[in-house]
Short mmCIF file of C-alpha atoms and ligand atoms in Angstrom, two decimals:
data_model
loop_
_atom_site.label_atom_id
_atom_site.label_comp_id
_atom_site.label_asym_id
_atom_site.label_seq_id
_atom_site.Cartn_x
_atom_site.Cartn_y
_atom_site.Cartn_z
CA UNK A 295 51.57 63.06 -20.44
CA UNK A 296 55.27 63.27 -21.27
CA UNK A 297 57.17 59.97 -21.25
CA UNK A 298 59.79 59.47 -18.57
CA UNK A 299 62.38 58.59 -21.24
CA UNK A 300 61.84 61.98 -22.88
CA UNK A 301 62.60 63.71 -19.56
CA UNK A 302 65.64 61.53 -18.86
CA UNK A 303 67.06 62.20 -22.31
CA UNK A 304 66.48 65.97 -22.11
CA UNK A 305 68.03 65.97 -18.62
CA UNK A 306 71.16 64.33 -19.98
CA UNK A 307 71.40 66.26 -23.27
CA UNK A 308 71.03 69.66 -21.63
CA UNK A 309 73.07 68.91 -18.51
CA UNK A 310 70.46 68.60 -15.77
CA UNK A 311 71.15 65.06 -14.57
CA UNK A 312 73.69 62.37 -15.49
CA UNK A 313 73.92 58.78 -14.42
CA UNK A 314 76.45 58.54 -11.61
CA UNK A 315 79.88 57.17 -12.69
CA UNK A 316 78.48 56.74 -16.18
CA UNK A 317 81.85 55.94 -17.76
CA UNK A 318 81.95 52.77 -15.62
CA UNK A 319 78.43 51.76 -16.59
CA UNK A 320 76.70 53.74 -13.85
CA UNK A 321 75.73 52.74 -10.33
CA UNK A 322 72.11 51.84 -9.71
CA UNK A 323 70.24 54.35 -7.60
CA UNK A 324 72.77 57.18 -7.80
CA UNK A 325 72.64 60.27 -10.02
CA UNK A 326 74.78 63.36 -10.59
CA UNK A 327 73.47 66.88 -11.16
CA UNK A 328 74.99 68.71 -14.12
CA UNK A 329 75.49 72.47 -14.62
CA UNK A 330 71.78 73.25 -15.12
CA UNK A 331 70.59 70.61 -12.68
CA UNK A 332 72.60 72.00 -9.82
CA UNK A 333 71.16 75.48 -10.43
CA UNK A 334 67.61 74.14 -10.52
CA UNK A 335 68.16 72.01 -7.42
CA UNK A 336 69.73 74.91 -5.51
CA UNK A 337 66.87 77.22 -6.51
CA UNK A 338 64.38 74.60 -5.38
CA UNK A 339 66.05 74.14 -2.01
CA UNK A 340 66.47 77.89 -1.62
CA UNK A 341 62.75 78.44 -2.31
CA UNK A 342 61.93 75.91 0.41
CA UNK A 343 64.43 77.39 2.87
CA UNK A 344 63.05 80.89 2.41
CA UNK A 345 59.48 79.68 2.74
CA UNK A 346 60.16 77.70 5.90
CA UNK A 347 62.74 79.71 7.82
CA UNK A 348 62.06 83.32 6.82
CA UNK A 349 59.34 83.49 9.45
CA UNK A 350 59.14 84.18 13.17
CA UNK A 351 59.52 80.84 14.81
CA UNK A 352 61.41 78.45 12.55
CA UNK A 353 65.18 78.17 12.57
CA UNK A 354 67.60 75.98 10.65
CA UNK A 355 70.29 73.39 11.43
CA UNK A 356 72.75 71.37 9.41
CA UNK A 357 73.50 68.17 11.32
CA UNK A 358 76.10 65.49 10.56
CA UNK A 359 75.05 62.65 8.27
CA UNK A 360 76.68 60.04 10.50
CA UNK A 361 75.21 60.09 13.98
CA UNK A 362 75.74 58.10 17.15
CA UNK A 363 74.45 54.57 16.40
CA UNK A 364 72.14 54.67 19.43
CA UNK A 365 70.15 57.33 17.56
CA UNK A 366 68.85 54.65 15.22
CA UNK A 367 67.99 52.28 18.02
CA UNK A 368 66.00 55.03 19.73
CA UNK A 369 64.28 56.12 16.52
CA UNK A 370 63.16 52.57 15.79
CA UNK A 371 65.09 52.33 12.52
CA UNK A 372 67.33 49.44 13.62
CA UNK A 373 64.33 47.31 14.54
CA UNK A 374 61.76 48.47 12.01
CA UNK A 375 63.18 50.31 9.01
CA UNK A 376 62.81 47.50 6.54
CA UNK A 377 60.92 46.69 3.40
CA UNK A 378 59.32 43.37 2.41
CA UNK A 379 61.63 41.72 -0.12
CA UNK A 380 60.91 38.86 -2.52
CA UNK A 381 63.18 37.07 -5.03
CA UNK A 382 62.31 35.40 -8.28
CA UNK A 383 64.10 32.05 -8.44
CA UNK A 384 64.42 32.02 -12.25
CA UNK A 385 65.66 35.53 -12.96
CA UNK A 386 67.26 36.05 -9.51
CA UNK A 387 65.69 39.51 -9.64
CA UNK A 388 64.79 41.01 -6.28
CA UNK A 389 61.73 43.16 -5.62
CA UNK A 390 59.97 45.08 -2.93
CA UNK A 391 56.87 42.92 -2.60
CA UNK A 392 54.47 45.87 -2.19
CA UNK A 393 55.94 47.63 -5.27
CA UNK A 394 55.71 44.45 -7.33
CA UNK A 395 52.01 44.24 -6.50
CA UNK A 396 51.39 47.97 -7.06
CA UNK A 397 53.05 47.87 -10.47
CA UNK A 398 50.98 44.86 -11.44
CA UNK A 399 47.82 46.78 -10.45
CA UNK A 400 49.00 49.76 -12.55
CA UNK A 401 49.51 47.49 -15.59
CA UNK A 402 46.09 45.87 -15.13
CA UNK A 403 44.41 49.27 -14.96
CA UNK A 404 46.16 50.34 -18.15
CA UNK A 405 44.71 47.25 -19.81
CA UNK A 406 41.25 48.17 -18.44
CA UNK A 407 41.20 45.09 -16.21
CA UNK A 408 39.84 47.18 -13.38
CA UNK A 409 37.85 44.43 -11.62
CA UNK A 410 40.86 42.31 -10.90
CA UNK A 411 43.00 45.38 -10.17
CA UNK A 412 40.45 46.51 -7.57
CA UNK A 413 40.40 43.08 -5.95
CA UNK A 414 44.18 43.12 -5.57
CA UNK A 415 44.10 46.70 -4.28
CA UNK A 416 41.52 45.70 -1.67
CA UNK A 417 43.73 42.84 -0.46
CA UNK A 418 46.80 45.10 -0.46
CA UNK A 419 45.07 47.64 1.79
CA UNK A 420 44.59 44.89 4.41
CA UNK A 421 48.15 43.57 4.48
CA UNK A 422 49.53 43.18 8.00
CA UNK A 423 52.51 40.87 7.62
CA UNK A 424 54.93 39.58 4.99
CA UNK A 425 52.91 36.39 4.44
CA UNK A 426 49.96 38.53 3.30
CA UNK A 427 52.06 40.01 0.47
CA UNK A 428 53.23 36.54 -0.49
CA UNK A 429 49.69 35.22 -0.59
CA UNK A 430 48.53 38.06 -2.88
CA UNK A 431 51.41 37.37 -5.28
CA UNK A 432 50.61 33.66 -5.36
CA UNK A 433 46.79 33.97 -5.42
CA UNK A 434 46.84 36.42 -8.33
CA UNK A 435 49.76 34.70 -10.09
CA UNK A 436 51.71 37.95 -10.31
CA UNK A 437 54.61 37.26 -12.69
CA UNK A 438 58.21 38.47 -12.52
CA UNK A 439 58.48 41.36 -15.04
CA UNK A 440 61.90 39.96 -16.09
CA UNK A 441 61.34 36.20 -16.46
CA UNK A 442 57.55 36.13 -16.61
CA UNK A 443 57.54 33.22 -14.12
CA UNK A 444 55.85 32.93 -10.74
CA UNK A 445 58.46 30.88 -8.87
CA UNK A 446 58.88 33.17 -5.90
CA UNK A 447 60.72 32.86 -2.60
CA UNK A 448 58.88 33.80 0.57
CA UNK A 449 58.78 37.50 1.55
CA UNK A 450 61.48 38.59 4.02
CA UNK A 451 62.42 41.84 5.78
CA UNK A 452 65.33 43.83 4.44
CA UNK A 453 66.75 46.70 6.54
CA UNK A 454 67.35 49.73 4.35
CA UNK A 455 70.12 51.43 6.33
CA UNK A 456 73.62 51.57 4.85
CA UNK A 457 76.25 50.45 7.35
CA UNK A 458 79.82 51.63 7.52
CA UNK A 459 82.60 51.83 10.13
CA UNK A 460 84.00 54.75 12.07
CA UNK A 461 87.69 54.56 12.93
CA UNK A 462 90.35 52.09 11.84
CA UNK A 463 88.77 48.87 13.12
CA UNK A 464 86.07 47.22 11.06
CA UNK A 465 84.06 45.54 13.79
CA UNK A 466 80.69 45.85 15.49
CA UNK A 467 81.92 48.47 17.96
CA UNK A 468 82.61 50.93 15.14
CA UNK A 469 79.47 50.26 13.13
CA UNK A 470 77.51 53.35 12.19
CA UNK A 471 74.80 54.12 9.66
CA UNK A 472 74.36 56.69 6.94
CA UNK A 473 71.23 58.49 8.08
CA UNK A 474 68.07 57.22 6.36
CA UNK A 475 66.21 60.45 7.20
CA UNK A 476 67.48 63.87 8.18
CA UNK A 477 64.82 64.28 10.88
CA UNK A 478 66.83 62.57 13.65
CA UNK A 479 69.54 65.25 13.35
CA UNK A 480 66.80 67.70 14.35
CA UNK A 481 65.42 65.63 17.24
CA UNK A 482 68.76 65.07 18.91
CA UNK A 483 69.44 68.83 18.70
CA UNK A 484 66.02 69.82 20.01
CA UNK A 485 67.28 71.05 23.43
CA UNK A 486 70.40 72.71 22.02
CA UNK A 487 68.35 74.70 19.55
CA UNK A 488 65.48 75.57 21.89
CA UNK A 489 67.83 76.81 24.62
CA UNK A 490 70.36 78.62 22.41
CA UNK A 491 67.74 80.34 20.23
CA UNK A 492 65.46 80.99 23.28
CA UNK A 493 62.44 79.42 21.63
CA UNK A 494 59.25 78.03 23.10
CA UNK A 495 56.60 75.87 21.49
CA UNK A 496 55.20 76.24 18.96
CA UNK A 497 58.46 76.51 17.05
CA UNK A 498 60.15 74.66 14.22
CA UNK A 499 63.57 73.41 13.17
CA UNK A 500 64.28 73.01 9.46
CA UNK A 501 67.02 71.14 7.67
CA UNK A 502 68.00 70.27 4.12
CA UNK A 503 70.38 67.37 3.72
CA UNK A 504 71.32 64.05 2.23
CA UNK A 505 69.70 60.80 3.28
CA UNK A 506 70.60 57.27 2.23
CA UNK A 507 68.49 54.15 1.85
CA UNK A 508 69.60 50.87 0.39
CA UNK A 509 66.38 50.62 -1.61
CA UNK A 510 65.62 47.15 -2.98
CA UNK A 511 64.43 48.51 -6.32
CA UNK A 512 65.64 51.80 -7.66
CA UNK A 513 63.92 52.91 -10.75
CA UNK A 514 61.91 55.69 -12.30
CA UNK A 515 64.89 58.03 -12.52
CA UNK A 516 65.15 60.21 -9.38
CA UNK A 517 61.95 58.92 -7.80
CA UNK A 518 63.48 56.17 -5.72
CA UNK A 519 67.23 56.43 -5.35
CA UNK A 520 69.70 55.20 -2.77
CA UNK A 521 71.17 58.65 -2.12
CA UNK A 522 68.80 61.61 -2.10
CA UNK A 523 68.14 64.89 -0.37
CA UNK A 524 65.37 65.72 2.04
CA UNK A 525 63.90 69.04 3.12
CA UNK A 526 62.43 68.45 6.54
CA UNK A 527 60.89 70.58 9.24
CA UNK A 528 59.88 69.45 12.72
CA UNK A 529 57.34 71.69 14.40
CA UNK A 530 57.36 71.31 18.19
CA UNK A 531 53.99 71.91 19.81
CA UNK A 532 52.05 71.47 23.02
CA UNK A 533 50.45 67.99 23.23
CA UNK A 534 46.76 68.23 22.38
CA UNK A 535 47.22 70.87 19.66
CA UNK A 536 48.43 68.44 17.01
CA UNK A 537 45.24 68.22 14.96
CA UNK A 538 45.09 71.97 14.43
CA UNK A 539 48.80 72.26 13.51
CA UNK A 540 48.58 69.22 11.25
CA UNK A 541 45.80 70.95 9.27
CA UNK A 542 47.80 74.18 9.20
CA UNK A 543 50.93 72.54 7.76
CA UNK A 544 48.94 70.51 5.25
CA UNK A 545 47.57 73.72 3.78
CA UNK A 546 50.92 75.53 3.89
CA UNK A 547 52.77 72.78 2.11
CA UNK A 548 50.15 72.21 -0.59
CA UNK A 549 50.10 75.94 -1.38
CA UNK A 550 53.89 76.07 -1.61
CA UNK A 551 53.88 73.63 -4.54
CA UNK A 552 50.99 75.44 -6.24
CA UNK A 553 52.65 78.85 -5.84
CA UNK A 554 55.79 77.46 -7.46
CA UNK A 555 53.74 76.54 -10.50
CA UNK A 556 52.80 72.92 -9.85
CA UNK A 557 49.63 72.03 -11.73
CA UNK A 558 46.96 71.32 -9.09
CA UNK A 559 45.28 68.89 -11.48
CA UNK A 560 48.36 66.68 -11.15
CA UNK A 561 48.32 66.76 -7.36
CA UNK A 562 46.28 64.85 -4.83
CA UNK A 563 46.19 63.94 -1.17
CA UNK A 564 46.83 60.42 0.00
CA UNK A 565 45.81 59.46 3.49
CA UNK A 566 47.95 56.77 5.06
CA UNK A 567 45.96 53.62 5.74
CA UNK A 568 48.84 52.18 7.69
CA UNK A 569 50.71 54.57 9.98
CA UNK A 570 54.47 54.47 10.58
CA UNK A 571 55.54 53.37 14.04
CA UNK A 572 55.82 57.01 15.20
CA UNK A 573 52.74 58.64 13.68
CA UNK A 574 49.15 59.33 14.80
CA UNK A 575 48.09 61.21 11.64
CA UNK A 576 49.84 61.13 8.29
CA UNK A 577 49.11 62.30 4.80
CA UNK A 578 51.09 62.55 1.57
CA UNK A 579 51.03 65.10 -1.21
CA UNK A 580 51.20 63.09 -4.41
CA UNK A 581 52.13 64.19 -7.91
CA UNK A 582 51.13 62.48 -11.13
CA UNK A 583 54.34 61.06 -12.60
CA UNK A 584 54.34 59.30 -16.00
CA UNK A 585 54.21 55.97 -14.11
CA UNK A 586 51.28 57.02 -11.88
CA UNK A 587 50.74 59.08 -8.73
CA UNK A 588 53.61 59.06 -6.24
CA UNK A 589 54.44 60.78 -2.96
CA UNK A 590 56.47 63.98 -3.09
CA UNK A 591 56.03 65.06 0.53
CA UNK A 592 54.67 63.60 3.72
CA UNK A 593 53.06 65.56 6.55
CA UNK A 594 53.15 63.52 9.72
CA UNK A 595 51.94 64.02 13.24
CA UNK A 596 54.73 62.16 15.06
CA UNK A 597 53.41 62.59 18.63
CA UNK A 598 56.35 62.76 21.05
CA UNK A 599 57.56 59.32 20.09
CA UNK A 600 61.03 60.47 18.98
CA UNK A 601 61.76 62.92 21.80
CA UNK A 602 60.50 60.46 24.42
CA UNK A 603 62.57 57.70 22.96
CA UNK A 604 65.74 59.83 22.80
CA UNK A 605 65.05 60.89 26.36
CA UNK A 606 64.95 57.32 27.61
CA UNK A 607 67.89 56.09 25.49
CA UNK A 608 70.18 59.05 26.25
CA UNK A 609 69.06 59.79 29.80
CA UNK A 610 68.83 63.51 28.84
CA UNK A 611 65.63 65.48 29.47
CA UNK A 612 63.78 66.46 26.30
CA UNK A 613 61.19 68.64 27.98
CA UNK A 614 59.99 72.15 27.55
CA UNK A 615 59.57 73.81 30.94
CA UNK A 616 57.04 76.61 31.05
CA UNK A 617 58.03 78.55 34.17
CA UNK A 618 55.24 81.10 33.80
CA UNK A 619 52.39 78.57 33.77
CA UNK A 620 54.20 75.98 35.91
CA UNK A 621 53.92 73.44 33.13
CA UNK A 622 56.35 70.95 31.64
CA UNK A 623 55.97 68.54 28.75
CA UNK A 624 57.77 66.64 26.02
CA UNK A 625 56.50 68.44 22.89
CA UNK A 626 54.55 66.76 20.14
CA UNK A 627 55.84 67.14 16.61
CA UNK A 628 54.29 67.86 13.24
CA UNK A 629 56.77 66.99 10.53
CA UNK A 630 56.82 68.15 6.91
CA UNK A 631 59.15 65.94 4.92
CA UNK A 632 59.76 66.45 1.22
CA UNK A 633 62.34 64.95 -1.09
CA UNK A 634 64.43 67.61 -2.84
CA UNK A 635 65.42 65.23 -5.62
CA UNK A 636 61.92 63.84 -5.98
CA UNK A 637 60.41 67.34 -6.02
CA UNK A 638 63.03 68.39 -8.57
CA UNK A 639 61.92 65.53 -10.82
CA UNK A 640 58.24 66.43 -10.33
CA UNK A 641 59.00 69.99 -11.47
CA UNK A 642 60.90 68.73 -14.54
CA UNK A 643 57.81 66.76 -15.55
CA UNK A 644 55.37 69.50 -14.55
CA UNK A 645 57.27 72.09 -16.63
CA UNK A 646 57.66 70.09 -19.83
CA UNK A 647 55.62 71.23 -22.85
CA UNK A 648 55.84 70.55 -26.57
CA UNK A 649 53.98 72.99 -28.77
CA UNK A 650 53.55 74.39 -32.26
CA UNK A 651 54.16 78.11 -32.36
CA UNK A 652 54.39 81.12 -34.64
CA UNK A 653 57.11 83.51 -33.57
CA UNK A 654 58.42 86.49 -35.49
CA UNK A 655 56.04 85.39 -38.27
CA UNK A 656 57.61 81.92 -38.57
CA UNK A 657 56.04 78.56 -37.76
CA UNK A 658 58.06 76.31 -35.51
CA UNK A 659 57.72 73.63 -32.86
CA UNK A 660 59.29 74.05 -29.50
CA UNK A 661 59.99 72.18 -26.30
CA UNK A 662 59.56 74.62 -23.46
CA UNK A 663 60.24 74.04 -19.80
CA UNK A 664 57.82 76.35 -18.02
CA UNK A 665 59.73 76.62 -14.76
CA UNK A 666 58.67 79.32 -12.34
CA UNK A 667 61.24 82.13 -12.79
CA UNK A 668 62.38 81.46 -9.19
CA UNK A 669 63.33 77.90 -10.15
CA UNK A 670 64.66 78.37 -13.69
CA UNK A 671 68.36 77.43 -13.82
CA UNK A 672 69.17 80.35 -16.11
CA UNK A 673 67.23 83.56 -15.56
CA UNK A 674 68.34 85.55 -18.58
CA UNK A 675 69.95 85.01 -21.98
CA UNK A 676 71.47 87.89 -23.92
CA UNK A 677 71.90 87.88 -27.71
CA UNK A 678 73.22 90.30 -30.31
CA UNK A 679 70.79 90.25 -33.25
CA UNK A 680 73.72 90.00 -35.68
CA UNK A 681 77.41 89.51 -35.04
CA UNK A 682 78.53 92.90 -36.33
CA UNK A 683 78.08 96.67 -36.04
CA UNK A 684 79.04 96.77 -32.35
CA UNK A 685 76.09 94.59 -31.29
CA UNK A 686 78.18 91.69 -29.86
CA UNK A 687 80.24 94.07 -27.71
CA UNK A 688 77.11 95.84 -26.43
CA UNK A 689 75.32 92.54 -25.69
CA UNK A 690 78.39 91.11 -24.00
CA UNK A 691 78.55 94.08 -21.65
CA UNK A 692 74.88 93.57 -20.66
CA UNK A 693 75.66 89.90 -20.05
CA UNK A 694 78.59 90.79 -17.76
CA UNK A 695 76.48 93.33 -15.86
CA UNK A 696 73.50 91.00 -15.33
CA UNK A 697 75.66 88.05 -14.33
CA UNK A 698 76.21 89.79 -10.99
CA UNK A 699 72.52 89.42 -10.17
CA UNK A 700 71.31 86.18 -11.72
CA UNK A 701 72.54 83.24 -13.80
CA UNK A 702 72.88 84.64 -17.32
CA UNK A 703 73.96 83.15 -20.65
CA UNK A 704 75.38 84.86 -23.71
CA UNK A 705 74.70 83.28 -27.10
CA UNK A 706 75.78 84.47 -30.53
CA UNK A 707 75.38 81.34 -32.61
CA UNK A 708 72.64 80.61 -35.15
CA UNK A 709 69.49 82.44 -36.15
CA UNK A 710 67.68 84.25 -33.33
CA UNK A 711 64.80 81.73 -33.51
CA UNK A 712 67.25 78.85 -32.88
CA UNK A 713 68.66 80.71 -29.91
CA UNK A 714 65.16 81.18 -28.46
CA UNK A 715 64.50 77.46 -28.93
CA UNK A 716 67.66 76.52 -27.03
CA UNK A 717 66.65 78.76 -24.12
CA UNK A 718 63.02 77.55 -24.17
CA UNK A 719 64.23 73.99 -23.81
CA UNK A 720 66.06 74.80 -20.58
CA UNK A 721 63.29 77.07 -19.32
CA UNK A 722 65.04 80.46 -19.40
CA UNK A 723 62.23 82.93 -18.64
CA UNK A 724 63.77 86.04 -20.27
CA UNK A 725 65.82 86.72 -23.41
CA UNK A 726 67.25 90.13 -24.22
CA UNK A 727 68.21 91.01 -27.80
CA UNK A 728 70.52 93.86 -28.75
CA UNK A 729 69.63 95.22 -32.20
CA UNK A 730 70.37 98.26 -34.36
CA UNK A 731 68.03 100.45 -32.33
CA UNK A 732 69.89 99.60 -29.10
CA UNK A 733 72.96 101.39 -30.38
CA UNK A 734 70.86 104.49 -31.08
CA UNK A 735 68.67 104.77 -27.98
CA UNK A 736 69.99 102.19 -25.44
CA UNK A 737 66.81 100.11 -25.44
CA UNK A 738 66.54 96.34 -25.95
CA UNK A 739 63.78 93.86 -26.61
CA UNK A 740 63.02 91.53 -23.73
CA UNK A 741 61.07 88.42 -24.60
CA UNK A 742 59.06 86.44 -22.09
CA UNK A 743 59.29 82.65 -22.49
CA UNK A 744 55.67 81.54 -22.03
CA UNK A 745 53.80 84.29 -23.88
CA UNK A 746 56.71 84.92 -26.29
CA UNK A 747 55.67 88.58 -26.09
CA UNK A 748 58.39 91.18 -26.40
CA UNK A 749 58.70 94.51 -24.58
CA UNK A 750 61.10 97.25 -25.51
CA UNK A 751 62.76 98.61 -22.37
CA UNK A 752 65.77 100.76 -21.51
CA UNK A 753 68.95 98.80 -20.83
CA UNK A 754 69.14 100.47 -17.42
CA UNK A 755 65.79 98.85 -16.45
CA UNK A 756 66.56 95.19 -17.31
CA UNK A 757 67.48 94.20 -13.78
CA UNK A 758 64.45 95.86 -12.18
CA UNK A 759 62.13 94.42 -14.84
CA UNK A 760 63.30 90.87 -14.15
CA UNK A 761 63.27 91.17 -10.36
CA UNK A 762 59.68 92.45 -10.53
CA UNK A 763 58.56 89.46 -12.60
CA UNK A 764 60.42 86.91 -10.46
CA UNK A 765 58.75 88.13 -7.29
CA UNK A 766 55.23 88.02 -8.79
N1 GAP B 136 61.35 61.87 8.17
C1 GAP B 136 60.24 61.24 7.53
C2 GAP B 136 60.61 60.57 6.30
O1 GAP B 136 61.78 60.38 5.98
P1 GAP B 136 59.57 59.43 4.19
O2 GAP B 136 58.14 59.43 3.71
O3 GAP B 136 60.26 58.14 4.32
O4 GAP B 136 59.52 60.20 5.57
C3 GAP B 136 60.06 61.72 3.04
O5 GAP B 136 60.41 60.36 3.23
C4 GAP B 136 60.28 62.14 1.60
O6 GAP B 136 61.61 61.82 1.20
C5 GAP B 136 59.38 61.44 0.59
O7 GAP B 136 58.15 62.13 0.45
C6 GAP B 136 60.19 61.53 -0.68
O8 GAP B 136 59.97 62.77 -1.32
C7 GAP B 136 61.62 61.48 -0.19
N2 GAP B 136 62.19 60.12 -0.33
C8 GAP B 136 62.04 59.07 0.49
N3 GAP B 136 62.71 57.99 0.03
C9 GAP B 136 63.30 58.39 -1.13
C10 GAP B 136 64.14 57.74 -2.09
N4 GAP B 136 64.53 56.48 -1.94
N5 GAP B 136 64.55 58.44 -3.17
C11 GAP B 136 64.18 59.74 -3.34
N6 GAP B 136 63.39 60.40 -2.46
C12 GAP B 136 62.96 59.74 -1.37
#
């Protein structure tokens, strides 16, 4: 398994992801996407958007990040959106108590101390209140990873919502929150969308957008950050049909990752032992990160908790009225909720390969990012074989022509093998080389990244050739 540091350093070196405000020492939990990162992220979100909304009964919205503060009272976030926090008195380091315990279990398992790890895991699965976390930490003498000591404070609740003020007065009356999930922007628009788009259950509303959580511990690169993007879809259904739709969306979402090239051996289901305040069934799709399995998407059966609650807090009806069958109900909801930034990171890890190769008769080693062609930040690179005899001009023209259809790079520097290596490392699926023969018969070689096989095709067919392969 690739090390996380290897991914972070490649991401920086090749311009996928930079630490936010790096020149000032960075800001914990915030990251910036560089030139290749933004292409990959956009392709990832676009793949999701097409999958979810290019179908009969799902439409999109793009709601404001700052919503009426009552939204978060109704959703339960003001009262309940908190994590158990614990401080170490020596190092002053602060931790999420459940994460501290989980990481200790992970370390024990790596040292083959499975008996004790299993005992802690068993206790963790039964936790009901903050004191239970505290007791595990004390009973098993779990040390602070920084100071190594066990002088802990008690475990307290810490609300994860970022507060700010709307308008010129900084007081309680103007207090608002940066949304901690995009889903509420969908719930509050449920009636607007259903009526304006003339929809009836079952139907879905999809949204991609930023969410903010003042996470106690931000680490593992993009896995747990304070600003991130979610791709969420709420599927509104008739009460009583939730089990069948839950199963349907579980299968749809799993297959989406697999069809985009995620290695099924690195994926697993995780059933929720403890359900969130709104859910009656919930399951996560997990991916194997270098630090262990972690959630990339949750599929939740949210009952009609949110719509009911918005109905009572706003006084506005949130019902679907079926005039044909003389029926009315507040729909139930199946939610699919994936992190765009977390999924992006999973695909960076999933795509990374180091291998020894023989290409054009030469031995070499290469790092290759095996992104699905739909996700690859650059689709095509164009090279002249040598920088003379009209080849650069010919290659440059192909580059200009192809740029209209997909992200394309033009590279003239170094031996052709070096140029392939540079493109492999950023996952470019196709490289076209203009050589002496091109000038005679207007054909080029096109090399496929994973197999490294080359085809000779007419210049006029490059675009069609690539589109065919991307859609496969
Ligand atoms: N609307 C439901 C909801 O927000 P969640 O399980 O809290 O559910 C859904 O979040 C997804 O959002 C997660 O599966 C994860 O991919 C992503 N996510 C949550 N917190 C995150 C964080 N701090 N940093 C990055 N991604 C996060």
